[in-house]
Amino acid sequence: MITGEQVIKFFEACKNGRCLNQLHSLTIKTGFKLDTFFAAKLIDLYSRFTPVETTRKLFDETPHRTVYIWNSILKCYCRDKQYKETLSLFSHLFLSEKPDLYTISIVLKACAALKALNHGKIVHGFVRKSAQINRDLFVGSALIELYSKCGEIDDALCVFEEIPEPDTVLWTTMISGYEQNGEPIQALEFFARMVIAKGVLIDSITLISVVSACAQMFDLKAGRSIHGYMTRMGFESGLSLLNALLNLYGKTGSIHAAANMFEKMPERDVISWGSMMACYAHNGCAREALDLFDEMVARGIDPNAVILISALQACEATCNLQGGKQIHKLAIKKGLDLDILISTALIDVYMNCFSPDEAIEVFDEMPERDAVCFSAILHGCVENGRAGKSIGIFREILANGFQPDAFDVVKILTACSELGVFQQTSCVHGFTIKGGLADNSFLGASLIESYAKCGSLDGAIAVFRQIIDRDVVIWSSMLAAYGFHGKGQEALQLFNQMIKHSAVRPNEVSFLSILSACSHAGLVKQGIKIFNMMVKDYGLTPNSKHYGILVDLLGRIGELEKAMGFIGQIQEPVEANIWGALLNSCRIYQNMEIGEIAAQKVFDLNPCHAGHYILLSNMYADEKRWDNAAEVRKFVREKQLKKFSGESVIEIRDEVCSFIANDRSHQDSKQILELLCILEGR
DNA sequence: AGAAGCTCAA
């Protein structure tokens, strides 16, 4: 017969899990009936050292189950993150046994992890009925955790306030609750309360949350003073705490402080490496982030999803497609490629590296999608000239019940403008009104631009008129809208209305719009007057785009030398099209001298643009310098330069057709007519 | 008899 004392000794020996099998076989061999104490001990040991299934088997074989035994199996499932199973077992337990403090704290933990607030509230109700459970600190901390994980931090505070003498863990749970719920100021205020509270010790876990709160606020000053406090109180060690500090310095852009800390750390884990990488990646040192990633892998540290995301962001920032692809492969190898955050990071990398097809492939394979990844693919498609695809994505966003934000709508309007699709623009307009986004000024400006670019000046005017509170962005976009349509006089009228009858002061963009409108409409004198107004009356500094238009305007009235003089004043690198505009004017006024200078500049800046060579060739021809003309044309032939063709778009029902407006346009029109016939026949 | 709070991305 085995004595109780022997059993206890055996359990002591089993604490490392090694003698577990012997213990179990002993129970079977000796025919020792599992009394409840013994069974409970055994299940508890099994739950620590064996897979859940094995423990479950033992549990199922145990005939008489005490609360202690139930608790062991509940803890086992909870530790294995099988929270739903934990709750389902709890409901079974409830039928036969009365849960104790320990049961309740496990169940509350499962509710918190599942964010099952209603379920948790029922358990809370049960807690309140028992005075003993209600004053238990462990249950209290589980309740606070439940409410704070479910975003109900006020309810968490209510629980906390009811506890007469909260201990360090309870205080810390509250502080971290505020921090996790994006309320770092309250977290620090709570910490201040904790510091002056009597008889409560602050430990390193408390400080982790406090430091994180400082990091969340990007408050280096507060962080430094906490660091100072830590030094005074002797909290200079602890990996997690050092990691939190590393993150603080990283978030506040103190690269040196972070790198210094990282170097001096006695030990580092994945989080240390991840924090340091994120610090580099977010502070414009993407190269260093990737170097660190390589070093980490070389040292045999296994990168997790967070690390891969940081590495992908570093690739994105440096347009490192090769690196991105390598990390993609690694993610596939680790089975992380379908993770929603990894997939989103991959989409961002591919889109930023001008590889929309790869990004779309990643997107198509995602098993589940959230609003963030939809935005990523939408923005990426628009940026990469996949306007048609982006409209499909936008429909998918709506079909999946996600609410696009103003940024998404601005992007989709860019796509509409690019395609020139009036009906789509009009639909999106309707959506902005329904979605309550009509107040957004950037969205209003996008709508104006979109309508104008889709050929509906009336639509643009209607949007403009409906906006009561017009800011400079709205005014500028309306000026630009008149400009697109060659309505120079209307643009000038609007500009006068803006500067005389509104409180809005035109900025650089407004001037660019009005100057461009003048240029398109051939209002040369007015344009030059407005340019002078911009510099003298408004004290704004023109950039190369403003100068470009001025050069064009001066060129039109033959002030070629003056125009060239202005080009000399441009501070930034001069774009090819500015010299191109001057070259064009030189042809009109037959000024070969300046024309040759402009041509040389334009060829240097953009050697592949056939149109500029043809222009020069025509100038030589005008002067009857046939040899020079032929020479230029021969050059174009030899280099196989082609003139870019203009492209037109029409919208038939919901099909978008584009055709190229060159000598083949006849064929294209025929195709469109055929398409029309098919559609009509439907 | 058995127990709690935390750090890297988004």
XYZ file of C-alpha atoms (C1' of nucleotides) in Angstrom:
692
model
C 0.000 0.000 0.000
C 1.221 3.454 -0.827
C 1.126 5.976 1.946
C 0.101 9.582 1.562
C 3.602 10.643 2.469
C 5.101 8.558 -0.316
C 2.673 10.034 -2.805
C 3.645 13.564 -1.842
C 7.313 12.667 -2.198
C 6.583 11.258 -5.592
C 4.833 14.417 -6.645
C 7.786 16.454 -5.517
C 9.962 14.288 -7.742
C 7.554 14.765 -10.617
C 7.680 18.569 -10.536
C 10.049 18.523 -13.498
C 7.742 16.163 -15.359
C 10.333 13.429 -15.746
C 8.845 10.792 -13.430
C 5.344 11.321 -14.706
C 5.097 8.063 -16.630
C 6.450 6.034 -13.748
C 3.949 7.659 -11.443
C 1.094 6.872 -13.743
C 2.116 3.263 -14.328
C 2.581 2.836 -10.594
C -1.009 3.872 -10.029
C -2.181 1.296 -12.551
C 0.166 -1.497 -11.420
C -0.651 -1.245 -7.761
C -4.325 -1.080 -8.579
C -4.303 2.051 -6.506
C -7.733 3.505 -6.865
C -7.555 7.101 -7.923
C -8.783 8.922 -4.937
C -9.750 12.476 -5.653
C -6.615 14.010 -4.180
C -4.369 11.743 -6.154
C -6.293 12.129 -9.408
C -6.291 15.884 -9.053
C -2.550 15.957 -8.512
C -1.973 13.685 -11.441
C -4.165 15.656 -13.829
C -2.517 18.848 -12.751
C 0.909 17.387 -13.420
C -0.225 16.007 -16.758
C -1.651 19.374 -17.763
C 1.783 20.925 -17.323
C 3.913 18.382 -19.078
C 1.791 16.615 -21.679
C -0.403 17.704 -24.599
C -3.984 18.681 -23.827
C -5.383 15.494 -25.355
C -3.464 13.245 -22.950
C -4.684 15.204 -19.955
C -8.201 15.134 -21.315
C -8.055 11.346 -21.574
C -7.029 11.065 -17.939
C -9.776 13.509 -17.011
C -12.394 11.493 -18.886
C -11.263 8.324 -17.091
C -11.622 9.897 -13.679
C -14.982 8.858 -12.266
C -15.387 11.285 -9.415
C -14.519 14.850 -10.355
C -14.014 17.467 -7.706
C -13.806 21.177 -8.428
C -10.055 20.871 -8.125
C -10.009 18.306 -10.932
C -12.262 20.446 -13.095
C -10.025 23.411 -12.465
C -6.974 21.477 -13.581
C -8.512 20.614 -16.920
C -9.905 24.140 -17.377
C -6.473 25.586 -16.697
C -5.034 23.134 -19.172
C -7.306 24.322 -21.994
C -6.850 27.951 -21.065
C -3.064 27.592 -21.114
C -3.355 26.020 -24.563
C -5.389 29.062 -25.690
C -8.437 26.881 -26.364
C -10.738 29.430 -24.788
C -13.990 28.288 -26.369
C -13.363 24.759 -25.115
C -12.590 26.214 -21.678
C -15.953 27.934 -21.556
C -17.797 24.900 -22.831
C -16.197 22.733 -20.123
C -17.125 25.355 -17.562
C -20.790 25.038 -18.484
C -20.477 21.275 -17.919
C -18.806 21.841 -14.576
C -21.626 24.112 -13.559
C -24.151 21.293 -13.841
C -22.485 19.121 -11.203
C -20.146 21.228 -9.091
C -20.017 24.631 -7.516
C -17.197 26.692 -9.065
C -14.688 28.201 -6.673
C -12.448 31.283 -6.799
C -9.951 29.481 -8.900
C -12.526 28.329 -11.464
C -13.857 31.847 -11.781
C -10.488 33.417 -12.452
C -9.738 30.877 -15.220
C -13.136 31.372 -16.826
C -12.843 35.149 -16.687
C -9.480 34.872 -18.373
C -11.023 32.868 -21.195
C -13.823 35.443 -21.548
C -11.253 38.238 -21.688
C -9.245 36.457 -24.365
C -12.387 35.845 -26.439
C -13.607 39.386 -25.743
C -16.822 37.655 -24.700
C -18.099 40.575 -22.672
C -21.648 39.302 -22.174
C -20.469 35.911 -21.028
C -18.015 37.615 -18.679
C -20.757 39.802 -17.249
C -22.790 36.721 -16.342
C -19.764 35.334 -14.489
C -19.334 38.717 -12.816
C -22.937 38.451 -11.632
C -22.125 35.066 -10.124
C -19.065 36.565 -8.398
C -21.119 39.286 -6.773
C -23.405 36.710 -5.181
C -20.579 35.179 -3.200
C -18.895 37.435 -0.660
C -15.866 35.179 -0.533
C -15.294 35.187 -4.278
C -16.121 38.884 -4.510
C -13.248 39.926 -2.285
C -10.681 37.695 -3.882
C -7.857 39.666 -5.434
C -7.209 37.088 -8.152
C -10.817 37.223 -9.276
C -10.636 41.016 -9.076
C -7.654 41.173 -11.371
C -9.341 38.791 -13.819
C -12.454 40.997 -13.849
C -10.393 44.132 -14.469
C -8.598 42.346 -17.254
C -11.907 41.215 -18.737
C -13.337 44.723 -18.881
C -10.167 46.364 -20.093
C -9.609 43.759 -22.854
C -13.204 44.345 -23.970
C -12.554 48.098 -24.154
C -14.744 48.862 -21.128
C -12.091 50.570 -19.075
C -14.656 52.516 -17.021
C -16.203 49.254 -15.838
C -12.710 47.993 -15.032
C -12.207 51.082 -12.890
C -15.503 50.385 -11.059
C -14.263 46.904 -10.154
C -10.944 48.342 -9.013
C -12.562 51.036 -6.864
C -14.625 48.413 -5.035
C -11.529 46.531 -3.919
C -10.526 47.774 -0.456
C -6.798 47.122 -0.610
C -5.650 46.571 -4.184
C -2.209 45.041 -4.540
C 0.588 45.671 -7.037
C -0.915 43.367 -9.664
C -4.319 45.073 -9.535
C -2.785 48.514 -9.872
C -0.665 47.268 -12.743
C -3.638 45.659 -14.478
C -5.427 49.020 -14.401
C -2.399 50.916 -15.702
C -1.858 48.485 -18.524
C -5.603 48.542 -19.227
C -5.478 52.300 -19.818
C -2.342 51.913 -21.879
C -3.819 49.119 -24.020
C -7.019 51.088 -24.561
C -5.104 54.003 -26.036
C -5.397 56.216 -22.955
C -1.770 56.702 -21.958
C -2.437 59.922 -20.042
C -4.851 58.138 -17.710
C -2.309 55.333 -17.400
C 0.293 57.801 -16.134
C -2.224 59.487 -13.832
C -3.072 56.104 -12.378
C 0.622 55.403 -11.907
C 0.942 58.686 -10.026
C -1.928 57.569 -7.757
C -0.144 54.251 -7.240
C 3.128 55.943 -6.288
C 1.449 57.845 -3.445
C -0.813 54.949 -2.381
C 0.228 53.434 0.922
C 1.813 50.039 1.165
C 1.853 49.230 -2.539
C 5.128 48.286 -4.099
C 5.940 49.146 -7.677
C 7.606 46.349 -9.560
C 9.190 46.005 -12.956
C 5.979 44.835 -14.637
C 4.234 48.020 -13.490
C 7.019 50.027 -15.036
C 6.729 48.196 -18.348
C 3.205 49.520 -18.810
C 4.221 52.983 -17.624
C 7.104 53.147 -20.068
C 4.796 51.895 -22.833
C 2.351 54.685 -22.042
C 5.156 57.232 -22.485
C 6.108 55.563 -25.766
C 2.520 55.694 -26.945
C 2.457 59.446 -26.317
C 5.845 59.841 -28.013
C 6.744 61.674 -24.830
C 10.498 61.386 -24.480
C 10.587 63.807 -21.568
C 8.140 61.786 -19.465
C 9.908 58.608 -20.527
C 13.274 59.971 -19.437
C 11.919 60.932 -16.046
C 10.465 57.443 -15.611
C 13.845 56.040 -16.630
C 15.437 58.252 -13.993
C 12.942 57.063 -11.391
C 13.783 53.475 -12.328
C 17.482 54.090 -11.895
C 16.901 55.629 -8.462
C 14.686 52.712 -7.407
C 17.092 50.116 -8.725
C 15.026 48.805 -11.623
C 17.798 48.693 -14.172
C 17.441 45.109 -15.241
C 14.768 42.816 -16.545
C 14.582 41.966 -20.217
C 10.976 43.051 -20.729
C 11.546 46.369 -19.017
C 14.647 47.046 -21.088
C 12.639 46.118 -24.189
C 9.940 48.592 -23.224
C 12.586 51.311 -22.800
C 14.121 50.369 -26.124
C 10.708 50.791 -27.696
C 10.291 54.172 -25.983
C 13.534 55.479 -27.441
C 12.638 53.981 -30.809
C 9.186 55.560 -30.918
C 10.496 58.974 -29.916
C 13.097 58.876 -32.668
C 16.059 58.682 -30.296
C 17.979 56.316 -32.546
C 21.259 56.796 -30.727
C 19.806 56.144 -27.290
C 18.043 53.040 -28.618
C 21.109 51.667 -30.426
C 23.208 52.332 -27.355
C 20.792 50.460 -25.117
C 20.526 47.608 -27.569
C 24.306 47.238 -27.664
C 24.575 47.170 -23.876
C 21.734 44.729 -23.216
C 23.052 41.669 -21.373
C 20.526 39.452 -23.147
C 18.197 40.023 -26.076
C 15.088 38.246 -27.239
C 12.985 38.444 -30.386
C 11.228 41.504 -28.995
C 14.530 43.352 -28.431
C 15.531 42.713 -32.029
C 12.043 43.638 -33.226
C 12.012 46.918 -31.295
C 15.401 47.899 -32.612
C 14.397 47.019 -36.172
C 11.157 48.980 -35.859
C 13.164 51.924 -34.497
C 15.385 51.944 -37.583
C 12.530 51.249 -40.000
C 10.359 54.077 -38.660
C 13.129 56.640 -38.451
C 14.339 56.576 -42.023
C 17.098 53.996 -41.493
C 15.580 51.155 -43.476
C 19.004 49.927 -44.535
C 20.085 49.500 -40.894
C 16.807 47.720 -40.118
C 17.467 45.162 -42.846
C 21.099 44.739 -41.763
C 19.846 44.021 -38.258
C 17.365 41.521 -39.658
C 20.179 39.712 -41.480
C 22.327 39.745 -38.360
C 19.489 38.339 -36.325
C 18.848 35.511 -38.779
C 22.611 34.837 -38.951
C 22.661 34.467 -35.178
C 20.010 31.807 -35.413
C 17.194 33.797 -33.820
C 13.877 32.705 -35.248
C 11.999 35.704 -36.659
C 8.301 35.874 -35.794
C 5.474 37.633 -37.636
C 6.200 41.000 -36.017
C 9.821 40.879 -37.120
C 8.847 39.969 -40.666
C 6.429 42.911 -40.775
C 9.168 45.327 -39.696
C 11.543 43.845 -42.265
C 8.875 44.176 -44.961
C 8.298 47.806 -44.011
C 12.011 48.446 -44.334
C 11.912 46.885 -47.811
C 8.920 49.039 -48.664
C 10.690 52.222 -47.584
C 13.754 51.438 -49.687
C 11.796 50.061 -52.668
C 13.694 46.821 -52.124
C 11.680 44.382 -54.230
C 14.321 41.653 -54.037
C 14.423 41.810 -50.238
C 10.651 41.838 -50.080
C 10.444 38.708 -52.210
C 12.978 36.920 -50.007
C 11.003 37.733 -46.883
C 7.852 36.617 -48.657
C 9.508 33.239 -49.264
C 10.559 33.042 -45.640
C 7.000 33.858 -44.538
C 5.674 31.031 -46.726
C 8.263 28.659 -45.234
C 7.150 29.602 -41.742
C 3.484 29.342 -42.679
C 2.957 33.012 -41.870
C 2.217 34.289 -45.381
C -1.553 34.091 -44.934
C -1.457 36.054 -41.683
C -3.568 39.132 -42.281
C -0.918 41.613 -41.113
C 1.865 39.875 -43.060
C -0.254 39.793 -46.204
C -1.049 43.485 -45.817
C 2.643 44.306 -45.375
C 3.423 42.238 -48.482
C 0.783 44.112 -50.475
C 2.341 47.403 -49.356
C 5.834 46.242 -50.355
C 4.799 45.023 -53.795
C 2.685 48.098 -54.467
C 5.434 50.455 -53.382
C 7.923 48.567 -55.567
C 5.652 48.996 -58.597
C 4.686 45.324 -58.751
C 0.904 45.447 -58.548
C 0.473 41.964 -60.015
C 2.340 40.324 -57.129
C 0.360 42.431 -54.662
C -2.932 41.394 -56.240
C -1.811 37.750 -56.086
C -1.149 38.063 -52.349
C -4.500 39.771 -51.886
C -6.380 37.088 -53.828
C -4.957 34.347 -51.646
C -5.878 35.911 -48.334
C -8.316 33.695 -46.455
C -9.759 36.633 -44.525
C -9.605 40.348 -45.122
C -9.995 43.435 -42.994
C -10.520 47.097 -43.767
C -6.759 47.799 -43.609
C -5.800 45.306 -46.292
C -8.648 46.484 -48.515
C -7.336 50.028 -48.198
C -3.802 48.842 -48.973
C -4.819 47.096 -52.179
C -7.113 49.973 -53.200
C -4.488 52.683 -52.694
C -1.836 50.514 -54.333
C -3.918 49.871 -57.437
C -4.608 53.585 -57.865
C -0.933 54.503 -57.355
C 0.119 51.850 -59.860
C -2.216 52.904 -62.624
C -4.671 50.041 -62.053
C -7.647 52.369 -61.989
C -10.046 49.779 -63.420
C -9.031 47.158 -60.853
C -9.328 49.682 -58.042
C -12.974 50.325 -58.920
C -13.606 46.590 -58.646
C -11.878 46.574 -55.238
C -14.006 49.486 -54.087
C -17.132 47.524 -54.959
C -15.735 44.544 -53.045
C -15.127 46.741 -49.983
C -18.764 47.786 -50.015
C -19.976 44.256 -50.739
C -18.028 42.959 -47.714
C -19.712 45.465 -45.457
C -16.648 47.595 -44.744
C -17.055 51.331 -44.492
C -14.502 53.123 -46.706
C -12.989 56.204 -45.107
C -12.361 59.584 -46.717
C -8.858 58.511 -47.838
C -10.285 55.498 -49.674
C -12.898 57.627 -51.388
C -10.327 60.230 -52.444
C -8.279 57.398 -53.972
C -11.219 55.930 -55.835
C -12.038 59.385 -57.189
C -8.468 59.651 -58.465
C -9.106 56.399 -60.321
C -12.402 57.775 -61.673
C -10.612 60.917 -62.880
C -7.950 58.834 -64.541
C -10.524 56.740 -66.354
C -12.760 59.727 -66.992
C -15.790 57.726 -65.938
C -18.612 60.095 -65.134
C -21.103 57.504 -63.941
C -18.676 56.054 -61.420
C -17.843 59.523 -60.129
C -21.506 60.221 -59.735
C -22.004 56.948 -57.807
C -19.096 57.730 -55.494
C -20.571 61.182 -54.972
C -23.814 59.568 -53.885
C -21.859 57.312 -51.551
C -20.097 60.246 -49.873
C -23.436 61.849 -49.111
C -24.928 58.611 -47.762
C -21.773 57.739 -45.849
C -21.725 61.104 -44.078
C -18.366 62.026 -45.589
C -19.624 65.146 -47.381
C -17.969 67.492 -44.854
C -14.465 66.348 -45.695
C -12.749 69.122 -47.581
C -10.232 66.929 -49.408
C -13.081 64.719 -50.544
C -15.009 67.729 -51.821
C -11.952 68.869 -53.743
C -11.506 65.379 -55.199
C -15.125 65.325 -56.315
C -14.727 68.674 -58.043
C -11.579 67.466 -59.766
C -13.144 64.157 -60.683
C -16.270 65.668 -62.220
C -14.156 68.157 -64.136
C -11.834 65.473 -65.447
C -14.785 63.312 -66.441
C -16.003 66.156 -68.613
C -18.745 67.389 -66.301
C -17.956 70.981 -65.419
C -21.570 71.312 -64.290
C -21.052 68.476 -61.800
C -17.965 70.218 -60.449
C -19.823 73.520 -60.104
C -22.724 71.786 -58.364
C -20.385 70.224 -55.784
C -18.609 73.557 -55.292
C -21.889 75.381 -54.718
C -23.107 72.837 -52.208
C -20.058 73.324 -50.019
C -20.799 76.140 -47.618
C -17.552 76.200 -45.708
C -15.064 76.482 -48.557
C -11.414 76.307 -47.658
C -8.416 76.998 -49.845
C -8.363 73.407 -51.132
C -11.944 73.655 -52.409
C -11.349 77.043 -54.072
C -8.165 75.792 -55.725
C -9.791 72.684 -57.105
C -12.636 74.706 -58.598
C -10.117 77.048 -60.233
C -8.358 73.991 -61.642
C -11.690 72.590 -62.862
C -12.319 75.723 -64.928
C -8.752 75.406 -66.139
C -9.236 71.846 -67.438
C -12.183 73.053 -69.457
C -10.355 76.059 -70.903
C -12.689 78.445 -69.080
C -10.099 81.113 -68.336
C -12.548 83.972 -67.877
C -14.690 82.007 -65.430
C -11.565 80.994 -63.518
C -10.506 84.637 -63.297
C -13.941 85.643 -62.053
C -13.839 82.937 -59.404
C -10.337 83.972 -58.420
C -11.493 87.567 -57.957
C -14.438 86.374 -55.913
C -12.044 84.361 -53.790
C -9.604 87.166 -53.045
C -12.227 89.894 -52.664
C -15.280 88.258 -51.135
C -13.996 85.342 -49.109
C -11.805 85.090 -46.063
C -9.671 82.471 -47.750
C -6.163 83.449 -48.758
C -4.880 81.814 -51.933
C -1.809 79.606 -51.506
C 0.763 78.203 -53.953
C -1.691 75.590 -55.206
C -4.430 78.176 -55.852
C -1.993 80.242 -57.883
C -0.885 77.199 -59.825
C -4.531 76.449 -60.689
C -5.360 79.981 -61.803
C -2.091 80.350 -63.729
C -2.732 77.073 -65.465
C -6.277 78.177 -66.319
C -4.902 81.410 -67.833
C -2.312 79.497 -69.795
C -4.830 76.998 -71.206
C -7.190 79.780 -72.214
C -4.429 81.914 -73.703
C -5.008 84.750 -71.208
C -1.386 85.811 -71.336
C -1.479 89.299 -69.826
C -3.798 88.291 -66.995
C -1.594 85.309 -66.254
C 1.554 87.391 -65.981
C -0.314 89.882 -63.781
C -1.369 87.065 -61.458
C 2.178 85.728 -61.308
C 3.379 89.163 -60.178
C 0.522 89.342 -57.671
C 1.576 86.006 -56.222
C 5.121 87.209 -55.598
C 4.547 90.856 -54.679
C 1.148 90.974 -52.956
C 1.076 87.557 -51.371
C 4.783 87.040 -50.768
C 4.654 83.460 -52.028
C 7.698 81.784 -53.526
C 6.966 80.274 -56.951
C 8.216 76.759 -57.589
C 9.257 75.199 -60.869
C 5.648 74.507 -61.859
C 4.683 78.177 -61.486
C 7.758 79.187 -63.451
C 6.885 76.594 -66.078
C 3.534 78.255 -66.691
C 5.126 81.728 -66.659
C 7.641 80.576 -69.260
C 4.777 79.260 -71.353
C 2.844 82.560 -71.011
C 5.852 84.736 -71.843
C 6.696 82.441 -74.711
C 3.259 82.901 -76.209
C 3.784 86.671 -76.542
C 7.316 86.232 -77.812
C 9.155 87.356 -74.678
C 11.616 84.547 -75.142
C 14.643 86.119 -73.469
C 12.573 87.134 -70.455
C 11.225 83.587 -70.282
C 14.720 82.149 -70.355
C 15.735 84.573 -67.643
C 12.976 83.220 -65.392
C 14.119 79.668 -65.963
C 17.471 80.781 -64.582
C 15.716 81.877 -61.364
C 14.281 78.452 -60.618
C 15.937 77.106 -57.500
C 14.917 73.478 -57.879
C 16.022 71.160 -60.699
C 14.343 72.369 -63.895
C 11.994 69.839 -65.454
C 12.252 68.982 -69.126
C 8.780 70.225 -69.966
C 9.709 73.809 -69.011
C 12.443 73.872 -71.634
C 9.996 72.059 -73.910
C 7.482 74.892 -73.537
C 10.190 77.426 -74.365
C 11.282 75.358 -77.354
C 7.714 75.358 -78.620
C 7.523 79.155 -78.320
C 10.834 79.477 -80.106
C 9.372 77.627 -83.046
C 6.351 79.929 -83.186
C 8.551 83.047 -83.085
C 11.276 81.426 -85.194
C 14.019 82.151 -82.673
C 16.676 79.649 -83.619
C 19.248 80.987 -81.173
C 17.257 80.404 -77.981
C 15.559 77.406 -79.585
C 18.831 75.528 -79.909
C 19.719 76.231 -76.272
C 16.286 75.060 -75.132
C 16.491 71.972 -77.343
C 19.887 71.020 -75.931
C 18.569 71.364 -72.369
C 15.470 69.394 -73.086
C 17.434 66.584 -74.779
C 19.773 66.393 -71.780
C 16.882 66.121 -69.365
C 14.657 63.794 -71.342
C 16.559 62.121 -74.180
C 13.750 59.692 -75.023
C 10.948 62.098 -75.885
C 10.573 61.967 -79.679
C 8.259 64.984 -79.848
C 10.981 67.426 -78.821
C 13.331 66.185 -81.570
C 10.575 66.501 -84.158
C 9.930 70.048 -82.936
C 13.576 70.965 -83.470
C 13.601 69.266 -86.829
C 10.552 71.294 -87.877
C 12.309 74.476 -86.750
C 15.272 73.661 -88.967
C 12.847 72.967 -91.794
C 11.160 76.354 -91.275
C 14.590 77.945 -91.670
C 15.194 75.763 -94.722
C 18.187 74.153 -92.986
C 17.322 70.821 -94.539
C 20.568 69.109 -93.568
C 20.072 69.832 -89.870
C 16.426 68.779 -90.056
C 17.330 65.476 -91.689
C 20.111 64.893 -89.180
C 17.703 65.218 -86.241
C 15.128 62.940 -87.882
C 17.803 60.359 -88.636
C 18.806 60.435 -84.962
C 15.215 59.757 -83.929
C 15.011 56.859 -86.381
C 18.285 55.358 -85.221
C 17.326 55.574 -81.571
C 13.930 54.110 -82.489
C 12.158 56.776 -80.502
C 8.409 56.770 -80.800
C 5.981 59.559 -80.287
C 3.620 58.808 -77.414
C 0.057 58.538 -78.532
C -2.804 60.280 -76.847
C -5.503 58.029 -75.517
C -9.213 58.642 -75.280
C -11.752 56.934 -73.138
C -15.463 56.506 -73.484
C -17.900 54.941 -71.066
C -20.621 52.730 -72.447
C -22.977 51.476 -69.772
C -20.524 50.020 -67.253
C -17.827 49.146 -69.761
C -14.856 51.427 -70.159
C -13.256 51.539 -73.590
C -10.106 53.359 -74.480
C -8.850 54.025 -77.929
C -5.702 55.574 -79.173
C -6.053 58.875 -80.933
C -3.553 58.379 -83.699
C -3.884 57.075 -87.210
C -5.262 53.790 -85.902
C -8.133 55.497 -84.166
C -10.338 54.712 -87.106
C -10.028 50.994 -86.351
C -10.596 51.591 -82.656
C -13.748 53.559 -83.342
C -14.947 50.663 -85.408
C -14.371 48.334 -82.452
C -16.288 50.667 -80.170
C -19.175 50.762 -82.599
C -19.174 46.970 -82.643
C -19.223 46.909 -78.847
C -22.105 49.357 -78.850
C -24.028 47.099 -81.179
C -23.428 44.120 -78.888
C -24.579 46.101 -75.873
C -27.656 47.382 -77.648
C -28.496 43.858 -78.736
C -28.436 42.611 -75.103
C -3.901 21.363 -2.971
C -3.645 25.206 -7.779
C -3.304 31.169 -9.363
C -2.507 37.299 -11.467
C -0.224 42.184 -14.357
C 3.995 43.400 -19.279
C 7.338 44.725 -23.906
C 8.125 44.290 -30.679
C 3.553 45.374 -35.827
C -1.290 47.081 -36.821
